[in-house]
CSV table of C-alpha atoms in Angstrom, one decimal:
chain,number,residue,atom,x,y,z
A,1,UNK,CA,2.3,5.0,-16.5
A,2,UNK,CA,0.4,2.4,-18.3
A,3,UNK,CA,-1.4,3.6,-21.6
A,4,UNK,CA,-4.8,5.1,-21.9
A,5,UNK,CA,-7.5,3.5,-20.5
A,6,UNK,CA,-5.3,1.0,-19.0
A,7,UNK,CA,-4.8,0.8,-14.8
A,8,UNK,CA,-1.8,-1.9,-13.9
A,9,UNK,CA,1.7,-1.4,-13.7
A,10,UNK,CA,4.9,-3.3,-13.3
A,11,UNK,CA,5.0,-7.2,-13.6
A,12,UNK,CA,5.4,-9.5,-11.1
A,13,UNK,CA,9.5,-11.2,-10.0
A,14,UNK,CA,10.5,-14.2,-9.3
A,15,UNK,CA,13.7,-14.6,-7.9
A,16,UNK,CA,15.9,-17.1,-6.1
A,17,UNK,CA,16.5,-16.7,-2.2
A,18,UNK,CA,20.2,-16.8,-0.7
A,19,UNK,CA,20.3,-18.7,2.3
A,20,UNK,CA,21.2,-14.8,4.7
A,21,UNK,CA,18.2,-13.5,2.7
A,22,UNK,CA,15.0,-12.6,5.1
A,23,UNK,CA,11.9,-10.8,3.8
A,24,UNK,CA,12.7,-7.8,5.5
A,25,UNK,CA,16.2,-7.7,3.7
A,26,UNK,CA,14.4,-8.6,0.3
A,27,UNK,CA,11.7,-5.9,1.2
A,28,UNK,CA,14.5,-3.2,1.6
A,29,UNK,CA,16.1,-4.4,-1.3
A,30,UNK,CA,13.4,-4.4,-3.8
A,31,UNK,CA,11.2,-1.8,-2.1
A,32,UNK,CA,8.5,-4.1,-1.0
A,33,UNK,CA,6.6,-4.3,2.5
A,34,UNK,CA,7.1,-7.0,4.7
A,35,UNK,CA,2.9,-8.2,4.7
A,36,UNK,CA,3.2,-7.9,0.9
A,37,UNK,CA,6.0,-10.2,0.5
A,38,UNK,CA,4.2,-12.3,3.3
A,39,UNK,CA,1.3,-12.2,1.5
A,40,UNK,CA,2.7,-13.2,-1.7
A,41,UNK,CA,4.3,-16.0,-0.4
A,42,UNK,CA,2.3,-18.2,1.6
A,43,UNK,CA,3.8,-21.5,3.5
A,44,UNK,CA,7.9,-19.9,2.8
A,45,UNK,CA,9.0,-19.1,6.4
A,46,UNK,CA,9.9,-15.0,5.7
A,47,UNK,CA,13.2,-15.2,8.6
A,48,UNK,CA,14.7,-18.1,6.4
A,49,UNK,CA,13.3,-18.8,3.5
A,50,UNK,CA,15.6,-21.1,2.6
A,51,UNK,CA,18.9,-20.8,-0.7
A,52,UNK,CA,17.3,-21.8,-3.7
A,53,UNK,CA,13.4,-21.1,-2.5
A,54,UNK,CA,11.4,-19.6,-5.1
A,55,UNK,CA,10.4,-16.1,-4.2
A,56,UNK,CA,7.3,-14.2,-5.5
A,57,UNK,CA,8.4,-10.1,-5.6
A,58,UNK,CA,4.9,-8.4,-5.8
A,59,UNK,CA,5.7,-5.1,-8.1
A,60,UNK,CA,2.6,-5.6,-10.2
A,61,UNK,CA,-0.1,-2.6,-9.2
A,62,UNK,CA,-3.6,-2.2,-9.6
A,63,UNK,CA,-3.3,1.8,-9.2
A,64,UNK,CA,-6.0,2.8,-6.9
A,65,UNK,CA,-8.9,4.6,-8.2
A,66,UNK,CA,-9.6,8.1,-8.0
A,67,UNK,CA,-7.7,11.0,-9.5
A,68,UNK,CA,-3.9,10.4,-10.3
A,69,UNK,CA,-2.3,13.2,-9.3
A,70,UNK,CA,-0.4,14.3,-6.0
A,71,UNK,CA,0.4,11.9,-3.5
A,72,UNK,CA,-2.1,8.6,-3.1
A,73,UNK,CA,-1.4,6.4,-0.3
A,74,UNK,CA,-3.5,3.1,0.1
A,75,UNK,CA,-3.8,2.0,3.7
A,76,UNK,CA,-4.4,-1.2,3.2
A,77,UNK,CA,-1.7,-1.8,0.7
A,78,UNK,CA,0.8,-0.5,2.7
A,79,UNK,CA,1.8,1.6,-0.2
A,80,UNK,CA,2.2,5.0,-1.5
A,81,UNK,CA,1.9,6.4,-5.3
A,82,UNK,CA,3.0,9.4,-6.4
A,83,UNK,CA,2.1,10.9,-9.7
A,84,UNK,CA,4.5,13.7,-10.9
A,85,UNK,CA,2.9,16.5,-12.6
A,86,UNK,CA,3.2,17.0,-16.1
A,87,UNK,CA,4.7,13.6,-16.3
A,88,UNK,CA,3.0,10.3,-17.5
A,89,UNK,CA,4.9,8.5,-14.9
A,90,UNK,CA,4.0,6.7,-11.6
A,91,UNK,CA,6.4,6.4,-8.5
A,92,UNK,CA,5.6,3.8,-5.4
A,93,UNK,CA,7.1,2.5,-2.0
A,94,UNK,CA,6.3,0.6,0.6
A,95,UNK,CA,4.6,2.1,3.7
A,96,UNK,CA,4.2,1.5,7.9
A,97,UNK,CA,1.2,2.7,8.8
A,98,UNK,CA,-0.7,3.0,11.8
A,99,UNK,CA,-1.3,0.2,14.1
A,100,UNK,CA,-4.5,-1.1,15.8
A,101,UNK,CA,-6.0,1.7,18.3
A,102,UNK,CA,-3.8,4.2,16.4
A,103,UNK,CA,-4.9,4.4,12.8
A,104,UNK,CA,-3.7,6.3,10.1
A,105,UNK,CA,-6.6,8.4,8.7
A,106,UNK,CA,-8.7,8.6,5.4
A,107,UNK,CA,-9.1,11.8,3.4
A,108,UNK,CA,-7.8,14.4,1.4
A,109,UNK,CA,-4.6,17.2,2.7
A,110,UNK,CA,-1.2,18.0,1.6
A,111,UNK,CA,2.2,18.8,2.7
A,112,UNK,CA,2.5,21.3,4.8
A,113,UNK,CA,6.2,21.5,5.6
A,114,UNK,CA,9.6,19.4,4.7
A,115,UNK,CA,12.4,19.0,7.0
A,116,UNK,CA,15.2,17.4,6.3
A,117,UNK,CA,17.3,15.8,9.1
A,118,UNK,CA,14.3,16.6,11.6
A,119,UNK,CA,14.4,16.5,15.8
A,120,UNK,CA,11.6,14.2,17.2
A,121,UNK,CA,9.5,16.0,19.9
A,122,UNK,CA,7.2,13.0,21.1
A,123,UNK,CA,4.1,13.6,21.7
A,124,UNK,CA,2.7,13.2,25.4
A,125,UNK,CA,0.7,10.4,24.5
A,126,UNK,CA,3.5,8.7,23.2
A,127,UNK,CA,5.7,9.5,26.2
A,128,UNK,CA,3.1,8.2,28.5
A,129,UNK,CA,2.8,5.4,27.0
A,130,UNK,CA,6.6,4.2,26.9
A,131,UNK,CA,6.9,5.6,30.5
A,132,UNK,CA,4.3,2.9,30.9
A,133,UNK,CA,6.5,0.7,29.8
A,134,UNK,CA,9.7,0.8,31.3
A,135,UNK,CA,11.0,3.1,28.5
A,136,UNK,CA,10.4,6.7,29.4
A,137,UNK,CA,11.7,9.0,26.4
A,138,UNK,CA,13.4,12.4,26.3
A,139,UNK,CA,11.3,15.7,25.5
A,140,UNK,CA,13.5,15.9,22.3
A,141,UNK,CA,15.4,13.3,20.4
A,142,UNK,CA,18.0,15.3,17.9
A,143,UNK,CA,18.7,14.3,14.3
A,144,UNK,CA,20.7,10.9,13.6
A,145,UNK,CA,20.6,7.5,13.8
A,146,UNK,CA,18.6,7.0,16.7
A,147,UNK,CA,15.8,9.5,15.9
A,148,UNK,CA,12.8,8.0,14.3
A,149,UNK,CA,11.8,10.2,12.0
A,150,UNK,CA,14.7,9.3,9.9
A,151,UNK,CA,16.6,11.4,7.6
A,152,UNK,CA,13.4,13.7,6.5
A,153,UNK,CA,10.0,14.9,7.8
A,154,UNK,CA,6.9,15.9,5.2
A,155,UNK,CA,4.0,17.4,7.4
A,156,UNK,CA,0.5,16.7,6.1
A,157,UNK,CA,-1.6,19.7,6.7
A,158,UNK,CA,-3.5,16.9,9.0
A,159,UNK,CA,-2.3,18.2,12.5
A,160,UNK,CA,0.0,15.3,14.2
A,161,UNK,CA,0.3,13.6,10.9
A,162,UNK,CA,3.8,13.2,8.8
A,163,UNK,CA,5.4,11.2,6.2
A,164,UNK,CA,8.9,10.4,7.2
A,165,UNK,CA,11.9,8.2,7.6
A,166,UNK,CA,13.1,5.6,10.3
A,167,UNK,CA,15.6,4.3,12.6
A,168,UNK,CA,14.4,0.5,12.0
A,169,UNK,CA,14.5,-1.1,8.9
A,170,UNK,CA,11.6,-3.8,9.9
A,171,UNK,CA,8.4,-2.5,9.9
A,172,UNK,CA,7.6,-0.9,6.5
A,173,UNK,CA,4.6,-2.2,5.2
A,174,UNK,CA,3.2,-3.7,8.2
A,175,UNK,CA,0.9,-1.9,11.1
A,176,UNK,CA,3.4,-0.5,13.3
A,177,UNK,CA,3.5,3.6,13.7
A,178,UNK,CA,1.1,6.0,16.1
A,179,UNK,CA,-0.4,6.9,12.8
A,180,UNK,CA,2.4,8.7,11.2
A,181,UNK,CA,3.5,7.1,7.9
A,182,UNK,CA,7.0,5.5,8.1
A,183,UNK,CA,8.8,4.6,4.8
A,184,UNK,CA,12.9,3.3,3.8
A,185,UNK,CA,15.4,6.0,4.5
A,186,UNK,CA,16.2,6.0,0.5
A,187,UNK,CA,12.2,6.5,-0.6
A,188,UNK,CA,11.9,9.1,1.4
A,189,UNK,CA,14.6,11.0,0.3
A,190,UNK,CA,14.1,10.0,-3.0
A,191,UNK,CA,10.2,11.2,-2.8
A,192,UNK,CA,11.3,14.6,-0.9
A,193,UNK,CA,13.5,15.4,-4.4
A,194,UNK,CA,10.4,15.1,-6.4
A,195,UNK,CA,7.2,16.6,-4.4
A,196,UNK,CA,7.1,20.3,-2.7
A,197,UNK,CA,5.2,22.0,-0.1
A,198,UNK,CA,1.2,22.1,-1.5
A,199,UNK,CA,1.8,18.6,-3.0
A,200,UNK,CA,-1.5,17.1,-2.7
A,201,UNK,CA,-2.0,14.0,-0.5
A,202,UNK,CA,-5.0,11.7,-0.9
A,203,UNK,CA,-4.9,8.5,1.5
A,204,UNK,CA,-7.8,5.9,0.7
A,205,UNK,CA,-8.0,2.1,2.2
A,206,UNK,CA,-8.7,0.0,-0.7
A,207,UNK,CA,-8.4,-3.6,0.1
A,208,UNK,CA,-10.0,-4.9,-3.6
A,209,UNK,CA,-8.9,-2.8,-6.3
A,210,UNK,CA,-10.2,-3.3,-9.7
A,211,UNK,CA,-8.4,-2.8,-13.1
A,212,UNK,CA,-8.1,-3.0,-16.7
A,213,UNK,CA,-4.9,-3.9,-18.8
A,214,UNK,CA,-5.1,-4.6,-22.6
A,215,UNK,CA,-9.0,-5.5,-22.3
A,216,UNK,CA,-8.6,-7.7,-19.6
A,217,UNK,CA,-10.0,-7.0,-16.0
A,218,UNK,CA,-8.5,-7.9,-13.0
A,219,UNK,CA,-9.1,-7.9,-9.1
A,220,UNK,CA,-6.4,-7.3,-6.7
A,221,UNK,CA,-6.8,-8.1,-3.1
A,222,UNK,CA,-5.5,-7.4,0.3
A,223,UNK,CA,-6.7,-8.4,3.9
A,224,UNK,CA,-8.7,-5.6,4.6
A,225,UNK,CA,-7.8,-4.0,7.9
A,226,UNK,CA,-9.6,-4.1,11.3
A,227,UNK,CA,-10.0,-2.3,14.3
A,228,UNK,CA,-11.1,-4.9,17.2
A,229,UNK,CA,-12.8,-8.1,16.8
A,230,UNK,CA,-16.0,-6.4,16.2
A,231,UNK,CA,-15.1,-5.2,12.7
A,232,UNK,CA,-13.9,-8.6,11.8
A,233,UNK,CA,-15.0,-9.2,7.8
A,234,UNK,CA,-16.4,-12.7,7.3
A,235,UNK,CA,-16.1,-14.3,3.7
A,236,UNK,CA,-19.4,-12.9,2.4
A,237,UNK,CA,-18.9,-9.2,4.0
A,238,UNK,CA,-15.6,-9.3,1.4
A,239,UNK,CA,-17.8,-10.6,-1.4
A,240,UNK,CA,-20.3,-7.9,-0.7
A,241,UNK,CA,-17.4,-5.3,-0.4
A,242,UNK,CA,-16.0,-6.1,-3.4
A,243,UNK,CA,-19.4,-6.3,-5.4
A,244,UNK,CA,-20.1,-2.8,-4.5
A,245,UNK,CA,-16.4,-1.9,-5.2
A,246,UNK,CA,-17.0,-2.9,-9.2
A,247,UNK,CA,-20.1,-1.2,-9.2
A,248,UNK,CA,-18.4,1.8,-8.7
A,249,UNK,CA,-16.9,0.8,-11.8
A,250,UNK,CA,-19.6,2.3,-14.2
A,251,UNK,CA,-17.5,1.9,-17.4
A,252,UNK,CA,-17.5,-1.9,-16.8
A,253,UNK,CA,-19.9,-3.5,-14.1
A,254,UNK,CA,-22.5,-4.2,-16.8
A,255,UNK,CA,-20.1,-4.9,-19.8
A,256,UNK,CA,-18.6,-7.9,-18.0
A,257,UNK,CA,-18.6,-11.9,-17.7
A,258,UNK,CA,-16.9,-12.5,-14.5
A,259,UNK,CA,-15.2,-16.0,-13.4
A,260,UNK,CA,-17.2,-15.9,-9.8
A,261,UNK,CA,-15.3,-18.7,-8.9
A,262,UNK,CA,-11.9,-17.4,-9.7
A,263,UNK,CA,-12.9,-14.1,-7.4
A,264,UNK,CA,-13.8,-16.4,-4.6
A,265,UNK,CA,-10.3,-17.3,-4.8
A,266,UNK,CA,-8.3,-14.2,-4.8
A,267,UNK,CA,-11.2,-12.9,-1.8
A,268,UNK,CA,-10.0,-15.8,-0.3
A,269,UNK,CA,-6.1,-16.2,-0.5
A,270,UNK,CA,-5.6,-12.0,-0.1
A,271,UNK,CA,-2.1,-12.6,-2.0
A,272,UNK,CA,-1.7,-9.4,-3.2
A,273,UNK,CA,-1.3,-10.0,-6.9
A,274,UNK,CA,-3.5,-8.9,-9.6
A,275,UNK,CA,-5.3,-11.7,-11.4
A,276,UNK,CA,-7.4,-11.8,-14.6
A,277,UNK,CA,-11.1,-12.3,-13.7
A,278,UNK,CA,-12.8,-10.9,-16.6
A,279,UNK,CA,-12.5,-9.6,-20.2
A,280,UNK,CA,-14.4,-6.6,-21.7
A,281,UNK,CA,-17.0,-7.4,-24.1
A,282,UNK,CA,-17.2,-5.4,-27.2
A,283,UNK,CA,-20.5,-3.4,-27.6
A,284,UNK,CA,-21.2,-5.6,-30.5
A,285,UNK,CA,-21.0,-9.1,-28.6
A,286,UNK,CA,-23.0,-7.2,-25.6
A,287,UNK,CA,-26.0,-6.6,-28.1
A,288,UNK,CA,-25.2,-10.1,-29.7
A,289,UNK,CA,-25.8,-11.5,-26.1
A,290,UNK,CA,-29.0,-9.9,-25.3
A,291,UNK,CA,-30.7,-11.5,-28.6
A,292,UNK,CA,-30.3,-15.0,-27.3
């Protein structure tokens, strides 16, 4: 966890690509989501990169606001954060969420069940809808390597909703499941050792996340997501959105000289990485200012 009063953690990689490396490989690998090494990298081609391409590894957080405790998944991050209690630490992985038409929800639960090595009982939408297709499934699929739930289940006390495994290594971080959160076979069981039934689960979708790290501010930004053309954001509804976004920020909306320019930018690119916009002004230099 960073130290009191502060909000960012890790630092940002750089590494070297291989010429078999993929972003999907590198994702697994360094516990990123597909979009966000996407995102990070803009113009390297993410199926082959390329030996000796500079890669960007985006493990440099804004946490989201709100309470750290419990579970806290941020939809449009792709990302979940778990805070352990009793412990000043902070655990995060990559996440599929819901695709267009089937969204993953907002709001507050928890987990409701754990299951390890769980059967898949589709749901009759979801059968339906692969029948559709040409790919009719069976009323049960039973644990191993073809059942899509993975190696573990976590039920949310949302009916229908879970936090579980995979069969298929692409698709974390990218819009993908009927709503269900998919993670890595290894951060699931690695997150099913640390939380318990009750563990509290608070999912929010914040696409501009503010923060503070050794006086500085900083914005991070992510392409917010959209259901239909008609919810399409233009430049200005993201300005707007992240206007009202740092004035929820009581404890620094009016003690701040932001670069407007540089926040066009990030708004604009939606890379992923945090970025110094402001600084905090002492109390003393606020008072100074409003004398001239």
């Amino acid at each position: 966890m960073p130290p009191e009063g502060d909000d960012i953690v890790g630092q940002v990689q750089v590494i070297k690509a291989r010429y078999e490396d993929t972003f999907a490989a590198l994702g697994e690998t360094h516990d990123l989501g597909y979009l966000e090494l996407v995102a990070a990298n803009p113009g390297v081609d993410p199926w082959l990169p390329g030996a000796g391409t500079d890669i960007i590894l985006p493990t440099r957080f804004i946490l989201p606001s709100g309470p750290r405790e419990g579970i806290v998944i941020n939809l449009a991050e792709y990302r979940l954060y778990y805070y352990p209690q009793g412990q000043n630490v902070v655990h995060t992985f990559p996440l599929g969420i819901g695709r267009e038409g089937w969204g993953s929800p907002v709001g507050n639960t928890r987990i409701s069940a754990m299951t390890s090595n769980p059967a898949w009982y589709p749901p009759q939408s979801i059968r339906e809808e692969h029948a559709a297709e040409g790919d009719p499934l069976p009323t049960v699929v039973p644990p191993g390597p073809d059942n899509p739930l993975g190696p573990f289940k976590m039920s949310l006390a949302l009916p229908g909703y879970l936090i579980h495994g995979s069969n298929k290594k692409f698709g974390i971080g990218m819009r993908v499941s009927h709503g269900c959160f998919r993670m890595l076979n290894h951060n699931v069981l690695e997150l099913a050792k640390m939380v318990k039934v009750g563990t509290p689960v608070r999912i929010v979708d914040e696409p501009y996340k503010f923060g503070v790290s050794e006086g500085k501010v900083y914005l991070e930004a992510h392409a917010p997501l959209e259901e239909g053309e008609e919810k399409t954001l233009t430049l200005m509804d993201k300005h707007a959105v992240v206007i009202n976004t740092l004035l929820k920020r009581d404890e620094a909306a009016g003690n701040l000289h932001l670069d407007w320019e540089m926040v066009r930018e990030i708004i604009a690119g939606e890379d992923g990485l945090p970025v110094q916009i402001a600084e905090q002004r002492t109390e003393v230099a606020a008072q100074e200012d409003q004398l001239f």
